[in-house]
Amino acid sequence: MEKESIDLLKREKELYQEGYHFICGCDEAGRGPLVGPVVAGAVILPENYELEGLTDSKQLSEKKREKYFPIIKQDAIAYGIGIVDAKTIDEINIYEASRLAMKKAIANMKVKPDYVLTDAMPIKDLNVLVEPIIHGDALSLSIAAASVLAKVTRDHILMELDKKYPEYEFARHKGYPTKRHLELLKLYGPTEDYRFTYRPVRDLIVKGDEVEKVTE
């Protein structure tokens, strides 16, 4: 029996019928990594937009995400990127940092949305209607497109960080706590780009292992 296909524009079509025109999808990438920023993407797609194969960025290969990235930016009515660095994540926590990144991404669009769909993130002070959708990146094409913008942008940031600190292999693990990454973290210690409130980094410092913070 074939799996029933999901209309990723179902919610957008309903909103078009209700009279909304600029429907923004918004999503973030990078809650779990130990290093680097959390990044959000916001995008307003043309009505009844189609891009074959586009779905939640986590379900796409890196090659496909890189392929869709410039297409989405070119085709979008408007898009924005929001970035919140590791220091701020440590100060306000990752959940609030993710919300802040989304607000920045929406603010950075050249067109103001009249309705916002997010991947399960409530945002109350945008002066625009916001609808959080559980698993929204797999249910809404607008959110899926935003997730690709966020993920690829963050990956590019980690690739640049890899050039600065090649010994950490950031291009390989993108900052996520893989076994290899944890080995390198213990060996070299955290750089200033790490999230010091995250347990593997915090524990390393608290336990007093023979590592020192790498600075400029």
PDB file of C-alpha atoms in Angstrom, residues 1-202:
ATOM      1  CA  MET A   1       0.000   0.000   0.000  1.00  0.00           C
ATOM      2  CA  GLU A   2       1.464   3.363  -1.013  1.00  0.00           C
ATOM      3  CA  LYS A   3       2.022   5.966   1.661  1.00  0.00           C
ATOM      4  CA  GLU A   4      -0.458   8.818   1.372  1.00  0.00           C
ATOM      5  CA  SER A   5       1.273  11.910   0.077  1.00  0.00           C
ATOM      6  CA  ILE A   6       1.107  15.116   2.102  1.00  0.00           C
ATOM      7  CA  ASP A   7       0.091  18.400   0.496  1.00  0.00           C
ATOM      8  CA  LEU A   8       2.823  20.667   1.849  1.00  0.00           C
ATOM      9  CA  LEU A   9       0.859  23.712   0.724  1.00  0.00           C
ATOM     10  CA  LYS A  10      -2.368  22.731   2.488  1.00  0.00           C
ATOM     11  CA  ARG A  11      -2.134  25.331   5.247  1.00  0.00           C
ATOM     12  CA  GLU A  12      -0.851  28.018   2.892  1.00  0.00           C
ATOM     13  CA  LYS A  13      -3.776  27.415   0.508  1.00  0.00           C
ATOM     14  CA  GLU A  14      -6.229  27.763   3.383  1.00  0.00           C
ATOM     15  CA  LEU A  15      -4.653  31.047   4.368  1.00  0.00           C
ATOM     16  CA  TYR A  16      -4.731  32.347   0.792  1.00  0.00           C
ATOM     17  CA  GLN A  17      -8.465  31.639   0.762  1.00  0.00           C
ATOM     18  CA  GLU A  18      -8.810  33.588   4.004  1.00  0.00           C
ATOM     19  CA  GLY A  19      -7.270  36.608   2.311  1.00  0.00           C
ATOM     20  CA  TYR A  20      -3.651  36.454   3.421  1.00  0.00           C
ATOM     21  CA  HIS A  21      -1.054  37.172   0.726  1.00  0.00           C
ATOM     22  CA  PHE A  22       2.419  37.174   2.269  1.00  0.00           C
ATOM     23  CA  ILE A  23       2.661  33.941   4.234  1.00  0.00           C
ATOM     24  CA  CYS A  24       6.022  33.475   5.866  1.00  0.00           C
ATOM     25  CA  GLY A  25       7.533  30.147   6.873  1.00  0.00           C
ATOM     26  CA  CYS A  26      10.151  30.277   9.606  1.00  0.00           C
ATOM     27  CA  ASP A  27      12.468  27.643  11.080  1.00  0.00           C
ATOM     28  CA  GLU A  28      15.810  27.366  12.850  1.00  0.00           C
ATOM     29  CA  ALA A  29      18.863  25.135  12.674  1.00  0.00           C
ATOM     30  CA  GLY A  30      21.516  24.432  15.265  1.00  0.00           C
ATOM     31  CA  ARG A  31      19.921  23.859  18.653  1.00  0.00           C
ATOM     32  CA  GLY A  32      21.947  20.725  19.370  1.00  0.00           C
ATOM     33  CA  PRO A  33      25.538  21.613  18.398  1.00  0.00           C
ATOM     34  CA  LEU A  34      28.155  22.497  21.000  1.00  0.00           C
ATOM     35  CA  VAL A  35      29.671  25.270  18.938  1.00  0.00           C
ATOM     36  CA  GLY A  36      28.596  28.089  16.665  1.00  0.00           C
ATOM     37  CA  PRO A  37      25.387  30.089  16.339  1.00  0.00           C
ATOM     38  CA  VAL A  38      21.771  29.100  16.050  1.00  0.00           C
ATOM     39  CA  VAL A  39      20.461  30.270  12.671  1.00  0.00           C
ATOM     40  CA  ALA A  40      16.900  30.912  11.515  1.00  0.00           C
ATOM     41  CA  GLY A  41      15.486  31.274   8.043  1.00  0.00           C
ATOM     42  CA  ALA A  42      12.294  33.079   7.053  1.00  0.00           C
ATOM     43  CA  VAL A  43      10.785  32.926   3.594  1.00  0.00           C
ATOM     44  CA  ILE A  44       7.694  34.057   1.717  1.00  0.00           C
ATOM     45  CA  LEU A  45       7.120  31.812  -1.293  1.00  0.00           C
ATOM     46  CA  PRO A  46       5.017  32.713  -4.325  1.00  0.00           C
ATOM     47  CA  GLU A  47       1.445  31.447  -4.204  1.00  0.00           C
ATOM     48  CA  ASN A  48       1.137  27.753  -5.192  1.00  0.00           C
ATOM     49  CA  TYR A  49       4.925  27.490  -5.384  1.00  0.00           C
ATOM     50  CA  GLU A  50       6.421  24.187  -6.530  1.00  0.00           C
ATOM     51  CA  LEU A  51       9.948  22.846  -6.106  1.00  0.00           C
ATOM     52  CA  GLU A  52      10.101  19.111  -6.654  1.00  0.00           C
ATOM     53  CA  GLY A  53      11.601  17.189  -3.757  1.00  0.00           C
ATOM     54  CA  LEU A  54      11.681  20.085  -1.301  1.00  0.00           C
ATOM     55  CA  THR A  55      10.881  18.994   2.247  1.00  0.00           C
ATOM     56  CA  ASP A  56      12.231  19.257   5.782  1.00  0.00           C
ATOM     57  CA  SER A  57      15.971  19.928   5.544  1.00  0.00           C
ATOM     58  CA  LYS A  58      16.711  17.069   7.960  1.00  0.00           C
ATOM     59  CA  GLN A  59      15.283  14.661   5.394  1.00  0.00           C
ATOM     60  CA  LEU A  60      17.458  16.007   2.590  1.00  0.00           C
ATOM     61  CA  SER A  61      21.056  15.166   1.773  1.00  0.00           C
ATOM     62  CA  GLU A  62      23.652  17.916   2.023  1.00  0.00           C
ATOM     63  CA  LYS A  63      23.922  17.885  -1.777  1.00  0.00           C
ATOM     64  CA  LYS A  64      20.178  18.485  -2.195  1.00  0.00           C
ATOM     65  CA  ARG A  65      20.116  21.218   0.435  1.00  0.00           C
ATOM     66  CA  GLU A  66      22.942  23.004  -1.368  1.00  0.00           C
ATOM     67  CA  LYS A  67      21.031  22.620  -4.641  1.00  0.00           C
ATOM     68  CA  TYR A  68      17.795  24.083  -3.251  1.00  0.00           C
ATOM     69  CA  PHE A  69      19.482  26.908  -1.315  1.00  0.00           C
ATOM     70  CA  PRO A  70      20.074  29.353  -4.224  1.00  0.00           C
ATOM     71  CA  ILE A  71      16.815  28.371  -5.930  1.00  0.00           C
ATOM     72  CA  ILE A  72      14.737  29.220  -2.866  1.00  0.00           C
ATOM     73  CA  LYS A  73      16.495  32.570  -2.459  1.00  0.00           C
ATOM     74  CA  GLN A  74      15.987  33.391  -6.130  1.00  0.00           C
ATOM     75  CA  ASP A  75      12.325  32.339  -6.297  1.00  0.00           C
ATOM     76  CA  ALA A  76      11.156  33.728  -2.948  1.00  0.00           C
ATOM     77  CA  ILE A  77       9.115  36.902  -2.753  1.00  0.00           C
ATOM     78  CA  ALA A  78      11.294  37.673   0.264  1.00  0.00           C
ATOM     79  CA  TYR A  79      13.614  35.868   2.627  1.00  0.00           C
ATOM     80  CA  GLY A  80      15.645  36.674   5.713  1.00  0.00           C
ATOM     81  CA  ILE A  81      18.333  35.084   7.858  1.00  0.00           C
ATOM     82  CA  GLY A  82      18.699  35.547  11.619  1.00  0.00           C
ATOM     83  CA  ILE A  83      21.858  34.587  13.528  1.00  0.00           C
ATOM     84  CA  VAL A  84      22.379  34.424  17.297  1.00  0.00           C
ATOM     85  CA  ASP A  85      25.904  33.677  18.480  1.00  0.00           C
ATOM     86  CA  ALA A  86      27.106  31.205  21.095  1.00  0.00           C
ATOM     87  CA  LYS A  87      27.711  33.886  23.733  1.00  0.00           C
ATOM     88  CA  THR A  88      24.085  34.999  23.530  1.00  0.00           C
ATOM     89  CA  ILE A  89      22.903  31.382  23.607  1.00  0.00           C
ATOM     90  CA  ASP A  90      24.782  30.972  26.891  1.00  0.00           C
ATOM     91  CA  GLU A  91      23.226  34.165  28.253  1.00  0.00           C
ATOM     92  CA  ILE A  92      19.554  33.587  27.384  1.00  0.00           C
ATOM     93  CA  ASN A  93      19.370  29.783  26.717  1.00  0.00           C
ATOM     94  CA  ILE A  94      18.953  27.998  23.396  1.00  0.00           C
ATOM     95  CA  TYR A  95      15.155  28.118  23.311  1.00  0.00           C
ATOM     96  CA  GLU A  96      15.045  31.894  23.669  1.00  0.00           C
ATOM     97  CA  ALA A  97      17.999  32.221  21.297  1.00  0.00           C
ATOM     98  CA  SER A  98      16.090  30.212  18.685  1.00  0.00           C
ATOM     99  CA  ARG A  99      13.088  32.492  19.093  1.00  0.00           C
ATOM    100  CA  LEU A 100      15.326  35.555  18.800  1.00  0.00           C
ATOM    101  CA  ALA A 101      16.939  34.180  15.625  1.00  0.00           C
ATOM    102  CA  MET A 102      13.481  33.708  14.103  1.00  0.00           C
ATOM    103  CA  LYS A 103      12.480  37.271  14.980  1.00  0.00           C
ATOM    104  CA  LYS A 104      15.697  38.551  13.390  1.00  0.00           C
ATOM    105  CA  ALA A 105      15.107  36.493  10.243  1.00  0.00           C
ATOM    106  CA  ILE A 106      11.581  37.851   9.864  1.00  0.00           C
ATOM    107  CA  ALA A 107      12.772  41.415  10.500  1.00  0.00           C
ATOM    108  CA  ASN A 108      15.452  40.996   7.819  1.00  0.00           C
ATOM    109  CA  MET A 109      12.930  40.314   5.037  1.00  0.00           C
ATOM    110  CA  LYS A 110      12.279  43.105   2.555  1.00  0.00           C
ATOM    111  CA  VAL A 111       8.550  42.311   2.558  1.00  0.00           C
ATOM    112  CA  LYS A 112       6.564  42.324   5.804  1.00  0.00           C
ATOM    113  CA  PRO A 113       4.515  39.106   6.166  1.00  0.00           C
ATOM    114  CA  ASP A 114       0.851  39.206   7.091  1.00  0.00           C
ATOM    115  CA  TYR A 115       0.929  35.675   8.560  1.00  0.00           C
ATOM    116  CA  VAL A 116       3.786  33.585   9.965  1.00  0.00           C
ATOM    117  CA  LEU A 117       4.022  29.799  10.196  1.00  0.00           C
ATOM    118  CA  THR A 118       6.735  28.456  12.496  1.00  0.00           C
ATOM    119  CA  ASP A 119       8.025  25.016  13.353  1.00  0.00           C
ATOM    120  CA  ALA A 120       6.405  24.772  16.800  1.00  0.00           C
ATOM    121  CA  MET A 121       7.819  28.091  18.026  1.00  0.00           C
ATOM    122  CA  PRO A 122       5.355  30.618  19.518  1.00  0.00           C
ATOM    123  CA  ILE A 123       6.315  34.260  18.987  1.00  0.00           C
ATOM    124  CA  LYS A 124       4.050  36.808  20.667  1.00  0.00           C
ATOM    125  CA  ASP A 125       5.449  40.267  19.939  1.00  0.00           C
ATOM    126  CA  LEU A 126       5.735  40.477  16.142  1.00  0.00           C
ATOM    127  CA  ASN A 127       2.606  42.540  15.415  1.00  0.00           C
ATOM    128  CA  VAL A 128       1.608  39.793  12.965  1.00  0.00           C
ATOM    129  CA  LEU A 129      -0.319  36.564  13.409  1.00  0.00           C
ATOM    130  CA  VAL A 130       1.965  33.627  14.223  1.00  0.00           C
ATOM    131  CA  GLU A 131       0.895  29.977  14.007  1.00  0.00           C
ATOM    132  CA  PRO A 132       3.240  27.363  15.487  1.00  0.00           C
ATOM    133  CA  ILE A 133       2.860  23.985  13.747  1.00  0.00           C
ATOM    134  CA  ILE A 134       4.158  20.805  15.358  1.00  0.00           C
ATOM    135  CA  HIS A 135       6.529  19.111  12.865  1.00  0.00           C
ATOM    136  CA  GLY A 136       5.882  22.114  10.654  1.00  0.00           C
ATOM    137  CA  ASP A 137       9.048  21.592   8.622  1.00  0.00           C
ATOM    138  CA  ALA A 138       7.534  18.332   7.338  1.00  0.00           C
ATOM    139  CA  LEU A 139       4.005  19.703   6.884  1.00  0.00           C
ATOM    140  CA  SER A 140       4.460  23.156   5.351  1.00  0.00           C
ATOM    141  CA  LEU A 141       6.454  23.966   2.229  1.00  0.00           C
ATOM    142  CA  SER A 142       7.142  27.488   3.492  1.00  0.00           C
ATOM    143  CA  ILE A 143       8.630  26.179   6.736  1.00  0.00           C
ATOM    144  CA  ALA A 144      10.564  23.501   4.832  1.00  0.00           C
ATOM    145  CA  ALA A 145      12.083  26.171   2.591  1.00  0.00           C
ATOM    146  CA  ALA A 146      13.020  28.219   5.654  1.00  0.00           C
ATOM    147  CA  SER A 147      14.637  25.165   7.235  1.00  0.00           C
ATOM    148  CA  VAL A 148      16.876  24.738   4.185  1.00  0.00           C
ATOM    149  CA  LEU A 149      17.967  28.379   4.307  1.00  0.00           C
ATOM    150  CA  ALA A 150      18.750  28.060   8.014  1.00  0.00           C
ATOM    151  CA  LYS A 151      20.581  24.754   7.784  1.00  0.00           C
ATOM    152  CA  VAL A 152      22.742  25.625   4.775  1.00  0.00           C
ATOM    153  CA  THR A 153      23.618  29.056   6.165  1.00  0.00           C
ATOM    154  CA  ARG A 154      24.716  27.492   9.439  1.00  0.00           C
ATOM    155  CA  ASP A 155      26.705  24.776   7.671  1.00  0.00           C
ATOM    156  CA  HIS A 156      28.550  27.464   5.723  1.00  0.00           C
ATOM    157  CA  ILE A 157      29.389  29.274   8.966  1.00  0.00           C
ATOM    158  CA  LEU A 158      30.834  26.052  10.401  1.00  0.00           C
ATOM    159  CA  MET A 159      32.854  25.489   7.232  1.00  0.00           C
ATOM    160  CA  GLU A 160      34.403  28.922   7.695  1.00  0.00           C
ATOM    161  CA  LEU A 161      35.084  28.083  11.327  1.00  0.00           C
ATOM    162  CA  ASP A 162      36.766  24.893  10.116  1.00  0.00           C
ATOM    163  CA  LYS A 163      39.240  27.006   8.127  1.00  0.00           C
ATOM    164  CA  LYS A 164      40.051  28.967  11.265  1.00  0.00           C
ATOM    165  CA  TYR A 165      40.389  25.883  13.496  1.00  0.00           C
ATOM    166  CA  PRO A 166      41.016  22.900  11.181  1.00  0.00           C
ATOM    167  CA  GLU A 167      42.066  20.661  14.082  1.00  0.00           C
ATOM    168  CA  TYR A 168      38.454  20.533  15.330  1.00  0.00           C
ATOM    169  CA  GLU A 169      37.067  19.170  12.024  1.00  0.00           C
ATOM    170  CA  PHE A 170      33.998  21.418  12.177  1.00  0.00           C
ATOM    171  CA  ALA A 171      33.254  20.866   8.481  1.00  0.00           C
ATOM    172  CA  ARG A 172      32.868  17.180   9.231  1.00  0.00           C
ATOM    173  CA  HIS A 173      30.532  17.190  12.248  1.00  0.00           C
ATOM    174  CA  LYS A 174      29.112  20.745  12.029  1.00  0.00           C
ATOM    175  CA  GLY A 175      29.520  21.186  15.762  1.00  0.00           C
ATOM    176  CA  TYR A 176      27.256  18.321  16.827  1.00  0.00           C
ATOM    177  CA  PRO A 177      28.494  16.188  19.754  1.00  0.00           C
ATOM    178  CA  THR A 178      29.713  13.193  17.766  1.00  0.00           C
ATOM    179  CA  LYS A 179      32.218  10.805  19.328  1.00  0.00           C
ATOM    180  CA  ARG A 180      35.005  12.263  17.206  1.00  0.00           C
ATOM    181  CA  HIS A 181      34.064  15.837  18.085  1.00  0.00           C
ATOM    182  CA  LEU A 182      34.062  15.054  21.811  1.00  0.00           C
ATOM    183  CA  GLU A 183      37.507  13.484  21.477  1.00  0.00           C
ATOM    184  CA  LEU A 184      38.844  16.619  19.760  1.00  0.00           C
ATOM    185  CA  LEU A 185      37.142  18.898  22.266  1.00  0.00           C
ATOM    186  CA  LYS A 186      38.836  17.083  25.151  1.00  0.00           C
ATOM    187  CA  LEU A 187      42.154  17.166  23.342  1.00  0.00           C
ATOM    188  CA  TYR A 188      42.206  20.854  22.381  1.00  0.00           C
ATOM    189  CA  GLY A 189      39.682  22.477  24.709  1.00  0.00           C
ATOM    190  CA  PRO A 190      36.867  24.824  23.709  1.00  0.00           C
ATOM    191  CA  THR A 191      37.408  27.877  21.531  1.00  0.00           C
ATOM    192  CA  GLU A 192      35.520  31.097  22.147  1.00  0.00           C
ATOM    193  CA  ASP A 193      32.897  29.907  19.645  1.00  0.00           C
ATOM    194  CA  TYR A 194      31.702  27.106  21.937  1.00  0.00           C
ATOM    195  CA  ARG A 195      28.531  27.134  24.040  1.00  0.00           C
ATOM    196  CA  PHE A 196      29.897  26.963  27.576  1.00  0.00           C
ATOM    197  CA  THR A 197      26.525  26.169  29.172  1.00  0.00           C
ATOM    198  CA  TYR A 198      26.222  22.936  27.172  1.00  0.00           C
ATOM    199  CA  ARG A 199      27.062  19.938  29.336  1.00  0.00           C
ATOM    200  CA  PRO A 200      30.019  18.396  27.428  1.00  0.00           C
ATOM    201  CA  VAL A 201      31.755  21.789  27.378  1.00  0.00           C
ATOM    202  CA  ARG A 202      30.758  22.751  30.921  1.00  0.00           C
TER     203      ARG A 202
END
